[in-house]
C-alpha positions as semicolon CSV with decimal commas, in nm:
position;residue;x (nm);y (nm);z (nm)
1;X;-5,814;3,253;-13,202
2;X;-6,134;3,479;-13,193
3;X;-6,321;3,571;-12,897
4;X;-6,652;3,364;-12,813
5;X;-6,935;3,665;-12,860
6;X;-7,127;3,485;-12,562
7;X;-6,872;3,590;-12,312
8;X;-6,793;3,911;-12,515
9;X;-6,926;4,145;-12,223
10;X;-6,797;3,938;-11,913
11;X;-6,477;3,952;-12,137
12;X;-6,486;4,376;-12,223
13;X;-6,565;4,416;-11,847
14;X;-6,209;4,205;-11,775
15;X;-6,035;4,380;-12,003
16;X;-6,150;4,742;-11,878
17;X;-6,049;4,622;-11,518
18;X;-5,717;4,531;-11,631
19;X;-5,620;4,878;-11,755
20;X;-5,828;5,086;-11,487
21;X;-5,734;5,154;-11,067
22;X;-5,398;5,151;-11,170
23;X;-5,113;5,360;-10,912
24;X;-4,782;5,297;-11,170
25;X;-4,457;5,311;-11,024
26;X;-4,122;5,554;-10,971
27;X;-3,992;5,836;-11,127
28;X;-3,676;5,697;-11,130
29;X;-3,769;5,337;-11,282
30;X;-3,930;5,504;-11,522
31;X;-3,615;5,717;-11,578
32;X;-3,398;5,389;-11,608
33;X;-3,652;5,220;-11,899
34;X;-3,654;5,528;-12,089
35;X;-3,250;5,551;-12,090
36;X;-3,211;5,231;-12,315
37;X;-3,323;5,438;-12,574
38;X;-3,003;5,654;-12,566
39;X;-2,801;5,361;-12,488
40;X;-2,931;5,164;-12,805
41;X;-2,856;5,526;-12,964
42;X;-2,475;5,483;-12,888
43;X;-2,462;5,120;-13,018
44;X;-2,575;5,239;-13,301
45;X;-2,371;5,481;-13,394
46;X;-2,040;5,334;-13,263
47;X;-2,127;5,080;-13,507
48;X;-2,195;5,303;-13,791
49;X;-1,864;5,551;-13,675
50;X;-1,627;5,300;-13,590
51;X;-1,706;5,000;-13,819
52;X;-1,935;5,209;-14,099
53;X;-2,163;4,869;-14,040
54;X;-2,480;5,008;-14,195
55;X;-2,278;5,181;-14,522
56;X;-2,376;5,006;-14,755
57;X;-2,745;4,958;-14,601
58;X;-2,792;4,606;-14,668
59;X;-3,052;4,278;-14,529
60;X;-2,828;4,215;-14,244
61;X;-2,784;4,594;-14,161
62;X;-3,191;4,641;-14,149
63;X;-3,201;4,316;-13,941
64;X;-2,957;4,458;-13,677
65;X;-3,120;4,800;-13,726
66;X;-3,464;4,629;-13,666
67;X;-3,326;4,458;-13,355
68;X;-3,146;4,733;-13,196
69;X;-3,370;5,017;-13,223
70;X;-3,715;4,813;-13,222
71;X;-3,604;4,463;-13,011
72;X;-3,483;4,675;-12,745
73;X;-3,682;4,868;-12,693
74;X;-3,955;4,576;-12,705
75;X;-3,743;4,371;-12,466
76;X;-3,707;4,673;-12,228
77;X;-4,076;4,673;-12,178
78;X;-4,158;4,323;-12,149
79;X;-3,887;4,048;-12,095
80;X;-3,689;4,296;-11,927
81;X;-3,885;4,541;-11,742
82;X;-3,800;4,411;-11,407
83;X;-3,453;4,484;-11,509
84;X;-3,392;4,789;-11,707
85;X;-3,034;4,846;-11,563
86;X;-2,915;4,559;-11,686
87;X;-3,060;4,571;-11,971
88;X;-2,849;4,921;-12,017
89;X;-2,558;4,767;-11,859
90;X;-2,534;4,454;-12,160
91;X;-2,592;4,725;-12,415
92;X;-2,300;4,943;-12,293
93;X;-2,123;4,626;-12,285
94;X;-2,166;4,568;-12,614
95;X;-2,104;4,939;-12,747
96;X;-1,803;4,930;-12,515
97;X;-1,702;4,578;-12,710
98;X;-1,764;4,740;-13,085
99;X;-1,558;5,076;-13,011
100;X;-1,243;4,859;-12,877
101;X;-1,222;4,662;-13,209
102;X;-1,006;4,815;-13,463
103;X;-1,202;5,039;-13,676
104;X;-1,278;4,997;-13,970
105;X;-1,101;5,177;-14,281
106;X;-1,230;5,316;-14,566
107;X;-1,143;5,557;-14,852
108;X;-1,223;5,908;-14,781
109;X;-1,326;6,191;-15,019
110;X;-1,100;6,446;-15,092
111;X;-1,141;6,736;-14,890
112;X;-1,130;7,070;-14,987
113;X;-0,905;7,320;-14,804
114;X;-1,076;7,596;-14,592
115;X;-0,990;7,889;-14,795
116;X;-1,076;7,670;-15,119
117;X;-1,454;7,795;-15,066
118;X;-1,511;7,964;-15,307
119;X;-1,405;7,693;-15,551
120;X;-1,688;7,469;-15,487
121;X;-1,938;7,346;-15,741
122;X;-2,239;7,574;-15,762
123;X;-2,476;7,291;-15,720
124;X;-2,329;7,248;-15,352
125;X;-2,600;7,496;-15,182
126;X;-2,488;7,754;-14,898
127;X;-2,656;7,608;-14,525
128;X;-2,980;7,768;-14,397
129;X;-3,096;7,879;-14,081
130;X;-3,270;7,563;-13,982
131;X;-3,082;7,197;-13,932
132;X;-3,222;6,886;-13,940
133;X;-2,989;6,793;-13,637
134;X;-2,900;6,361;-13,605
135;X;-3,026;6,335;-13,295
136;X;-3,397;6,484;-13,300
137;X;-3,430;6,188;-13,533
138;X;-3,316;5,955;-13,308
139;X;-3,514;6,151;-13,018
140;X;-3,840;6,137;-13,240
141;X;-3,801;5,814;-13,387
142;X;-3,750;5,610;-13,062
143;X;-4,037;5,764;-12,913
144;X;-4,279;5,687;-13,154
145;X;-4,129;5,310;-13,152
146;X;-4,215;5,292;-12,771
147;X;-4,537;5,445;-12,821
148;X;-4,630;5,239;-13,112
149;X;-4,487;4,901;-12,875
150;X;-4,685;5,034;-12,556
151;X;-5,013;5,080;-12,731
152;X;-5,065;4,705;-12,796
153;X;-4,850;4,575;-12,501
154;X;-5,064;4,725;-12,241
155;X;-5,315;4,476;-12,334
156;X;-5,112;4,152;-12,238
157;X;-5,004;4,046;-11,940
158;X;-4,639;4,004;-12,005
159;X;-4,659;4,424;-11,956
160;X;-4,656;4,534;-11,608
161;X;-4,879;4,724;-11,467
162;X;-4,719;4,953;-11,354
163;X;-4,623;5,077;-11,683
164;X;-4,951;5,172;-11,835
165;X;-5,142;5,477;-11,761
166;X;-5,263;5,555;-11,375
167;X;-5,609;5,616;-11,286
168;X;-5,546;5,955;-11,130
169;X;-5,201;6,010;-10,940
170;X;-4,892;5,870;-11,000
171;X;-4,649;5,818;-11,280
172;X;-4,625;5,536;-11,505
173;X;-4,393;5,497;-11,840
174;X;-4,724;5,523;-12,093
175;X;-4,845;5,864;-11,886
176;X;-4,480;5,994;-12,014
177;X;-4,539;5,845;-12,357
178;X;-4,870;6,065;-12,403
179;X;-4,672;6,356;-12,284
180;X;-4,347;6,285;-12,478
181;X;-4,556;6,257;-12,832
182;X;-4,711;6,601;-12,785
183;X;-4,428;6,733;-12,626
184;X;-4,203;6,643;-12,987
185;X;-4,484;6,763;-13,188
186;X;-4,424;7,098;-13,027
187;X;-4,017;7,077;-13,095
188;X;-4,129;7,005;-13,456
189;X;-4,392;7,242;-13,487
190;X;-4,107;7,528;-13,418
191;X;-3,971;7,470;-13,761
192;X;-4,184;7,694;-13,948
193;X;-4,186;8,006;-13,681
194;X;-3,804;7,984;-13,712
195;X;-3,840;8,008;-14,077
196;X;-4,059;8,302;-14,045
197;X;-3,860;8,525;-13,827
198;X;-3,510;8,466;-14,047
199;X;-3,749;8,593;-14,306
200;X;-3,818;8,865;-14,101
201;X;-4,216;8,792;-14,183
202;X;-4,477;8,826;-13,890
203;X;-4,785;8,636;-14,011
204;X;-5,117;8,775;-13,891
205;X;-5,335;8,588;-13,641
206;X;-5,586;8,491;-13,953
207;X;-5,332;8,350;-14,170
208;X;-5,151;8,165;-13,857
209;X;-5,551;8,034;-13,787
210;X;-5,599;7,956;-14,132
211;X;-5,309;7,745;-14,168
212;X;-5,371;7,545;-13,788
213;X;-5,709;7,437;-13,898
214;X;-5,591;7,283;-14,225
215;X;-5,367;7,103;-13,982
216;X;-5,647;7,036;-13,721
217;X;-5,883;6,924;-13,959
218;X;-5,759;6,561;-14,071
219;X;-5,684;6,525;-13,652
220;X;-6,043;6,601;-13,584
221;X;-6,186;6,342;-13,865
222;X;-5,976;6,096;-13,711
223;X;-6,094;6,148;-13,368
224;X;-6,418;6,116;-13,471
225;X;-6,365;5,759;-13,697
226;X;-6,172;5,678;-13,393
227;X;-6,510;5,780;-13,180
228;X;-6,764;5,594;-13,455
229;X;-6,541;5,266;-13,463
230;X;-6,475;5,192;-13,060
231;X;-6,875;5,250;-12,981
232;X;-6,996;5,108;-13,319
233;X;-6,757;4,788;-13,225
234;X;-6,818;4,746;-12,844
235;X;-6,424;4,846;-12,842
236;X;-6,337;4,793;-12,428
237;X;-6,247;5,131;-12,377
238;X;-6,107;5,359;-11,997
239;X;-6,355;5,627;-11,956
240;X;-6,146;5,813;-11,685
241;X;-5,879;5,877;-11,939
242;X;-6,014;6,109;-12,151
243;X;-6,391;6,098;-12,103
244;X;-6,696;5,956;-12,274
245;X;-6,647;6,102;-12,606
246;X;-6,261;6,253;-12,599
247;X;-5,977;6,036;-12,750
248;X;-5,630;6,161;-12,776
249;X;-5,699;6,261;-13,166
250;X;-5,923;6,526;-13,039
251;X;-5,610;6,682;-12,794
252;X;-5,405;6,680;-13,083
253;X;-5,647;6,821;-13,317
254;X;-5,749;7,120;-13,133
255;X;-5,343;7,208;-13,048
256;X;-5,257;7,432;-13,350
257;X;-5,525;7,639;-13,353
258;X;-5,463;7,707;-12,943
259;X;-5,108;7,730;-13,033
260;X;-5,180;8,029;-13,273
261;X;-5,394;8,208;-13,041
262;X;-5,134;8,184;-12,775
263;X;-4,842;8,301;-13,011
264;X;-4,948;8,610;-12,969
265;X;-4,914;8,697;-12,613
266;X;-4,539;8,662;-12,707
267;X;-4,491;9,046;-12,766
268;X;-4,582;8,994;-12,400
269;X;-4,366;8,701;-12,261
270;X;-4,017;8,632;-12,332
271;X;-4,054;8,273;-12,455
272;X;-4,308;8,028;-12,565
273;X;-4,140;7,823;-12,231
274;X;-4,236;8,127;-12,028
275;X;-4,561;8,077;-12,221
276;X;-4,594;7,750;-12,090
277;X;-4,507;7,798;-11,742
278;X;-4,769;8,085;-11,694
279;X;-5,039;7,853;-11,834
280;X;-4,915;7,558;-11,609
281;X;-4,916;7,766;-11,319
282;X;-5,276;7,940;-11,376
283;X;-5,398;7,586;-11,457
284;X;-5,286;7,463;-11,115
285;X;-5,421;7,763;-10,927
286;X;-5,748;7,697;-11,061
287;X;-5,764;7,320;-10,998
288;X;-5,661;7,418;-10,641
289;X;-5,876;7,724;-10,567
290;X;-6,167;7,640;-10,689
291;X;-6,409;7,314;-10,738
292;X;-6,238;7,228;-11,093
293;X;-6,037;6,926;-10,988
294;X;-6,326;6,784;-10,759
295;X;-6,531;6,859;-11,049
296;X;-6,283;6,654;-11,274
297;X;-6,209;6,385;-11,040
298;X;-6,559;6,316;-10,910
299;X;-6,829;6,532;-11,091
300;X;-7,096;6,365;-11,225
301;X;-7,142;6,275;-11,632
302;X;-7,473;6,381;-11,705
303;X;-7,413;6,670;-11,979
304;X;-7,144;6,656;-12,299
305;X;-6,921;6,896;-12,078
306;X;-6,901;6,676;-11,783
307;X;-6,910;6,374;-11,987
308;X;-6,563;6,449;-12,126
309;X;-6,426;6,697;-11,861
310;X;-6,093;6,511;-11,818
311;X;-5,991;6,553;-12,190
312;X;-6,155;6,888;-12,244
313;X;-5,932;7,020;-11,858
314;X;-5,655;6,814;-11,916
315;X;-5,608;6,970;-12,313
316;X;-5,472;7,315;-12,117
317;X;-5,174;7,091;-11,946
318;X;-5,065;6,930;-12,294
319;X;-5,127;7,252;-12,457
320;X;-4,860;7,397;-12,200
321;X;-4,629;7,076;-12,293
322;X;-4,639;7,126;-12,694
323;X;-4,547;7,461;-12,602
324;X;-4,258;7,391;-12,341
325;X;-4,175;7,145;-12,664
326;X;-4,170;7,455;-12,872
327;X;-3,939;7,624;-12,662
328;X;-3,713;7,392;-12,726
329;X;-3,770;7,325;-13,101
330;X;-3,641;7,715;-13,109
331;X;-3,342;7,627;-12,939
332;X;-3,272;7,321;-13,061
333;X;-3,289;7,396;-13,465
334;X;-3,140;7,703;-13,590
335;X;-2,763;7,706;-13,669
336;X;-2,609;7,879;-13,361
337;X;-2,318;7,999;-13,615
338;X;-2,354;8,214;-13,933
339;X;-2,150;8,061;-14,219
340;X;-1,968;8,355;-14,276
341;X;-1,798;8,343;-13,940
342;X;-1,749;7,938;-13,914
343;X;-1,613;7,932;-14,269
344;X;-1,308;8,015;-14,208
345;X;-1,202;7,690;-13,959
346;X;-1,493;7,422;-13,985
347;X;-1,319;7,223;-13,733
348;X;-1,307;7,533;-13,436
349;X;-1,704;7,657;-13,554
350;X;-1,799;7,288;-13,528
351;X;-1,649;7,293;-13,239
352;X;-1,806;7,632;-13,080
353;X;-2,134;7,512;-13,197
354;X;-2,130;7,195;-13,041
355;X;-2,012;7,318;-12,732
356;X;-2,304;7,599;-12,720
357;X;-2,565;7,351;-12,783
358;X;-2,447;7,173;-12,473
359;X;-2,459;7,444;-12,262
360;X;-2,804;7,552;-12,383
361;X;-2,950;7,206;-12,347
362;X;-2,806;7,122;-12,018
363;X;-2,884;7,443;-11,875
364;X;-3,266;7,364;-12,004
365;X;-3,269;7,030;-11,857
366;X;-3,153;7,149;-11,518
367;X;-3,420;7,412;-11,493
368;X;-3,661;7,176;-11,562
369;X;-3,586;6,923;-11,310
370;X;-3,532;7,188;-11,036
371;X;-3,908;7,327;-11,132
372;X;-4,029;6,957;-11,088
373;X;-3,838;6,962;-10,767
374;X;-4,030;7,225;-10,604
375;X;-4,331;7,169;-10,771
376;X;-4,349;6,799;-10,596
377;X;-4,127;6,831;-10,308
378;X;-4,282;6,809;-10,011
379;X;-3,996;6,960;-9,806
380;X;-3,863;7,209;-10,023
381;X;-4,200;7,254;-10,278
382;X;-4,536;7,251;-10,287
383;X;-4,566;6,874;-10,230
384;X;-4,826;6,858;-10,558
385;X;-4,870;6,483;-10,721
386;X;-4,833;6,471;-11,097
387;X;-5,174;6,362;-11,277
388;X;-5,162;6,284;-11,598
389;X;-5,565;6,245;-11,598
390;X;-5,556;6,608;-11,531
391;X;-5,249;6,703;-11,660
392;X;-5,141;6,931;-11,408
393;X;-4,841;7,144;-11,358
394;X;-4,597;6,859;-11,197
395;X;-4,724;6,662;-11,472
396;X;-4,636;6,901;-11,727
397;X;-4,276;7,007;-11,558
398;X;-4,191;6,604;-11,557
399;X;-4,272;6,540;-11,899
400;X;-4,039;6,879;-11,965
401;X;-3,756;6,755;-11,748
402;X;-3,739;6,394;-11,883
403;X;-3,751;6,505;-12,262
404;X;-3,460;6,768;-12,200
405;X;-3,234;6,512;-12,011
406;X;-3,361;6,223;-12,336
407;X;-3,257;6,476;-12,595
408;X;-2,946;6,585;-12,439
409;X;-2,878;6,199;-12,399
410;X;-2,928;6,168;-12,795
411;X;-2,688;6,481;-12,856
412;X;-2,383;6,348;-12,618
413;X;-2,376;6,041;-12,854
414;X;-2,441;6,246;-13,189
415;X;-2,142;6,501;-13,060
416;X;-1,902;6,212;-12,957
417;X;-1,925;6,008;-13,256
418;X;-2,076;6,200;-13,555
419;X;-1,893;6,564;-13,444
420;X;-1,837;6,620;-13,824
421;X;-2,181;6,714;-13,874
422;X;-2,178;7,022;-13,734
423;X;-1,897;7,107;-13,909
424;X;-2,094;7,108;-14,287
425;X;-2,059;7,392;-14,492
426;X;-2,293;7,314;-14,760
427;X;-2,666;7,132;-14,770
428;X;-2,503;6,852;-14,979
429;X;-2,261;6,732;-14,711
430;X;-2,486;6,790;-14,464
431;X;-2,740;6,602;-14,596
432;X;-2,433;6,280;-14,660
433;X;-2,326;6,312;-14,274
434;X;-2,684;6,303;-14,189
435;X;-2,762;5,966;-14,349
436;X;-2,456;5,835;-14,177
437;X;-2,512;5,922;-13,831
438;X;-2,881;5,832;-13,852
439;X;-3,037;5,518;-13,833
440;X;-3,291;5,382;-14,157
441;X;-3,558;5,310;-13,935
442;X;-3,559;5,592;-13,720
443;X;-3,586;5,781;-14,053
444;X;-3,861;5,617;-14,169
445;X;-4,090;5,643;-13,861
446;X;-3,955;6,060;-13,844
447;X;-4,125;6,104;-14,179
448;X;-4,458;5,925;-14,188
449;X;-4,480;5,929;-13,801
450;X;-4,858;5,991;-13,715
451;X;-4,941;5,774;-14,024
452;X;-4,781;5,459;-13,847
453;X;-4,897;5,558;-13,515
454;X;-5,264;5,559;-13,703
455;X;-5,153;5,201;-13,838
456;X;-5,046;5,125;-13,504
457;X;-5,378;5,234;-13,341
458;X;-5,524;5,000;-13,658
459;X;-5,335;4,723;-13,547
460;X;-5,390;4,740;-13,216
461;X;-5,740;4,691;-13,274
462;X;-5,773;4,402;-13,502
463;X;-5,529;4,205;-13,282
464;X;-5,809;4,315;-12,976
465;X;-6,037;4,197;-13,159
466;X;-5,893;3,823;-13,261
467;X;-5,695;3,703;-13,005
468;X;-5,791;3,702;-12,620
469;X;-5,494;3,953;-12,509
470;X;-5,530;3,823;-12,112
471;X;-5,485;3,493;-12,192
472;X;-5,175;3,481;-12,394
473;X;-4,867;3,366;-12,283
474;X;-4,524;3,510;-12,274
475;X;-4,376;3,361;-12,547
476;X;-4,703;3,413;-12,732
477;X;-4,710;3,760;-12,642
478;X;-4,301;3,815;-12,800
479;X;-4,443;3,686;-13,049
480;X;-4,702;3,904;-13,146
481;X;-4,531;4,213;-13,068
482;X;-4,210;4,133;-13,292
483;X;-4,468;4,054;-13,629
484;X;-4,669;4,370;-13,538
485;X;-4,334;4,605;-13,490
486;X;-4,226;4,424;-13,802
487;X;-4,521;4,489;-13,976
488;X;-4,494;4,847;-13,883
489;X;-4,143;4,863;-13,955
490;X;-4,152;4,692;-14,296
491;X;-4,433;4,965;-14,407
492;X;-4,235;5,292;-14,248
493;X;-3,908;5,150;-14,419
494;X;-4,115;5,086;-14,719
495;X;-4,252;5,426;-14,763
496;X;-3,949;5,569;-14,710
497;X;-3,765;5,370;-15,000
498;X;-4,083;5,488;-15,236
499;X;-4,012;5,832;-15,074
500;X;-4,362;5,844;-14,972
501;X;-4,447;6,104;-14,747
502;X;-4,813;6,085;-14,586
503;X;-4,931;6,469;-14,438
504;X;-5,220;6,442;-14,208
């Protein structure tokens, strides 16, 4: 169904309308939508723990995978967006329904006794510093599902309104997607600083530079293809969201090298979240001492500066997310427990570790909300609005606050039902537990997951560009959604089984 090109321009005009003036809606809807992520979480894995259903991983187990981690989500946006709760509420049911059933019974390996160490095979490697913990997967890869889902979605009218991005204040569920994906890329882009300081290396500011702009560079082409194709192609586009020029492939291009810079006032500040904070809070000072945010909000666009001044401003306020991110990468990853003091009784250092990461992550989370708090309170705080368009301190402390409480979500489930995991005493059984008490698709959007989002922003287009998005139907729209989440699916999954992995 293409679009008639003599109506093309009345029809861009209607679809820039539809997407722009927009106020979004509550913190605490918001809040409830983003939960059935964790929930699907737990059906998951009480059907993997208690009925091993995707061991082995076979057509029906991808189908149910599919469903669960990608209809859900889908239906929690669309079908069921008026109703998150009881959306949440049927898939509790459900997990409540699989646990009850008699579990199901398989053989188990042999397991070697705790003082039977040193007896293992030498191919069964000692444990490292870093983890590759169950539940960042699940964190990661359900946020880049919603993402990928909201993207296309926001164009139809099954997806409210209030959902997709507001015009200036407010909060809406796609403002916390924007924040969410740089916020993870800050958890993952801890990795390699942990690595260096259990080496005990200090890399200088050239080589850390060096190394962010080979990372920066394949962002930067793609912000610019991304800039060629939407004013080569008449693309309807919202210039208030990032500016003329600016697309989000810009923001994250320009993050590592930033992050490098800032890496070094840490002989200064405690922590890359007290890193964060301090940029946050200058950010804010300056948007309300000075002209910047009138200059932002209503400044005319007659030079390159002021042409994209909301994406060039609003950089410093994701820049202070990917590093609030980072903060928790660092706490997040390492092994809280050296082997040689756990290997004694993997079932108490398990146990101690488990319990320390909860501590740590809940104590996180409730700093963060309680800095939202007063940043927004009006009878407590400083009564300030979050803005994503500017991405301003509240803005920055919410998108902190709901990631903490979403990961700590994902590690109740992973410490209730997979607790054996932290118990590993060797990369090979680590590596088996993983694979159980992660889900195939979540995987496979983890490794290749700004390739599919660039397929995703692919898609997105060519469906724009085919089928009149504002006049679809319902069903129509379901439709379309499932075969492009499929279609995504199918090619993560796929790339995966080749073990493909695409660095950009």
């Amino acid at each position: 169904m293409a679009i008639d090109s003599t109506t093309t321009q009345s029809y861009k005009q209607l679809k820039e309308d539809f997407v722009s003036n927009l106020s979004g809606g509550s913190v605490s809807e918001i809040a409830q939508v983003c939960a059935v992520a964790p929930v699907v979480s737990l059906v998951w894995s009480v059907l993997q723990a208690r009925q091993s259903f995707f061991r082995p991983y076979t057509p029906l187990g991808y189908a149910i995978d599919f469903l669960l981690n990608v209809g859900a989500l889908l239906l929690s946006v669309t079908l069921y967006s008026s109703a998150p709760l009881l959306l949440n509420l049927l898939l509790l049911t459900v997990a409540a329904f699989v646990y009850l059933v008699p579990a199901h019974t398989r053989k188990k390996k042999p397991q070697l006794p705790p003082n039977a160490q040193s007896k293992k095979s030498s191919s069964e490697q000692p444990l490292g510093v870093l983890s590759t913990k169950p539940f960042l997967t699940n964190y990661r890869g359900n946020m880049l599902i919603v993402t990928c889902i909201c993207i296309l979605a926001v164009d139809f009218r099954l997806f409210p309104r209030r959902f997709a991005k507001v015009e200036t204040w407010g909060t809406s569920l796609m403002d916390m997607g924007v924040g969410s994906f740089v916020f993870s890329a800050g958890v993952v882009a801890s990795r390699p600083v942990l690595k260096e300081r259990a080496e005990g290396k200090a890399a200088p500011l050239r080589t850390r530079l060096k190394k962010s702009l080979r990372h920066s560079l394949p962002l930067l082409v793609l912000g610019f293809i991304r800039l060629l194709s939407v004013k080569g192609l008449d693309y309807a586009e919202h210039v208030t969201e990032y500016g003329v020029h600016w697309n989000f492939f810009f923001t994250l291009g320009f993050l590592p090298p930033f992050v490098a810079l800032f890496q070094s006032a840490l002989k200064v500040l405690p922590s890359y979240a007290g890193l964060a904070l301090l940029l946050g809070v200058v950010y804010q000072v300056l948007l309300e001492t000075t002209s910047l945010k009138a200059y932002i909000l209503t400044g005319p666009r007659n030079d390159l500066l002021s042409m994209n001044r909301e994406g060039i401003f609003s950089f410093f306020g994701y820049l202070a997310i990917f590093l609030a991110g980072q903060d928790t990468g660092m706490l997040v990853l390492p092994r809280s427990l050296s082997r040689s003091i756990s290997g004694s009784n993997n079932k108490t250092s398990g146990t101690v570790q488990r319990r320390s990461l909860l501590l740590n992550m809940t104590g996180w989370s409730l700093v963060w909300i309680a800095l939202y708090f007063f940043a927004t309170d009006y009878k407590y705080g400083f009564g300030l609005s979050v803005s994503r368009r500017m991405a301003n301190l509240p803005y920055m402390l919410w998108v902190a606050a709901s990631n903490a409480v979403l990961l700590l979500a994902f590690y109740l489930v992973d410490a209730l039902l997979f607790p054996s995991f932290y118990s590993a005493q060797d990369v090979k059984t680590e590596k088996e537990l993983y694979d159980m008490a992660t889900s195939k698709v979540l995987r496979a959007y983890n490794r290749n997951g700004l390739a599919i989002f660039l397929l995703a922003n692919l898609f997105t287009g060519l469906v724009n560009m085919t089928v009149p998005t504002l006049d679809v139907g319902r069903v129509a729209t379901v439709g379309i959604l499932v075969a492009y989440m499929g279609a995504l699916t199918a090619v993560a999954v796929g790339l995966d089984e080749y073990n493909v992995t695409i660095k950009l």
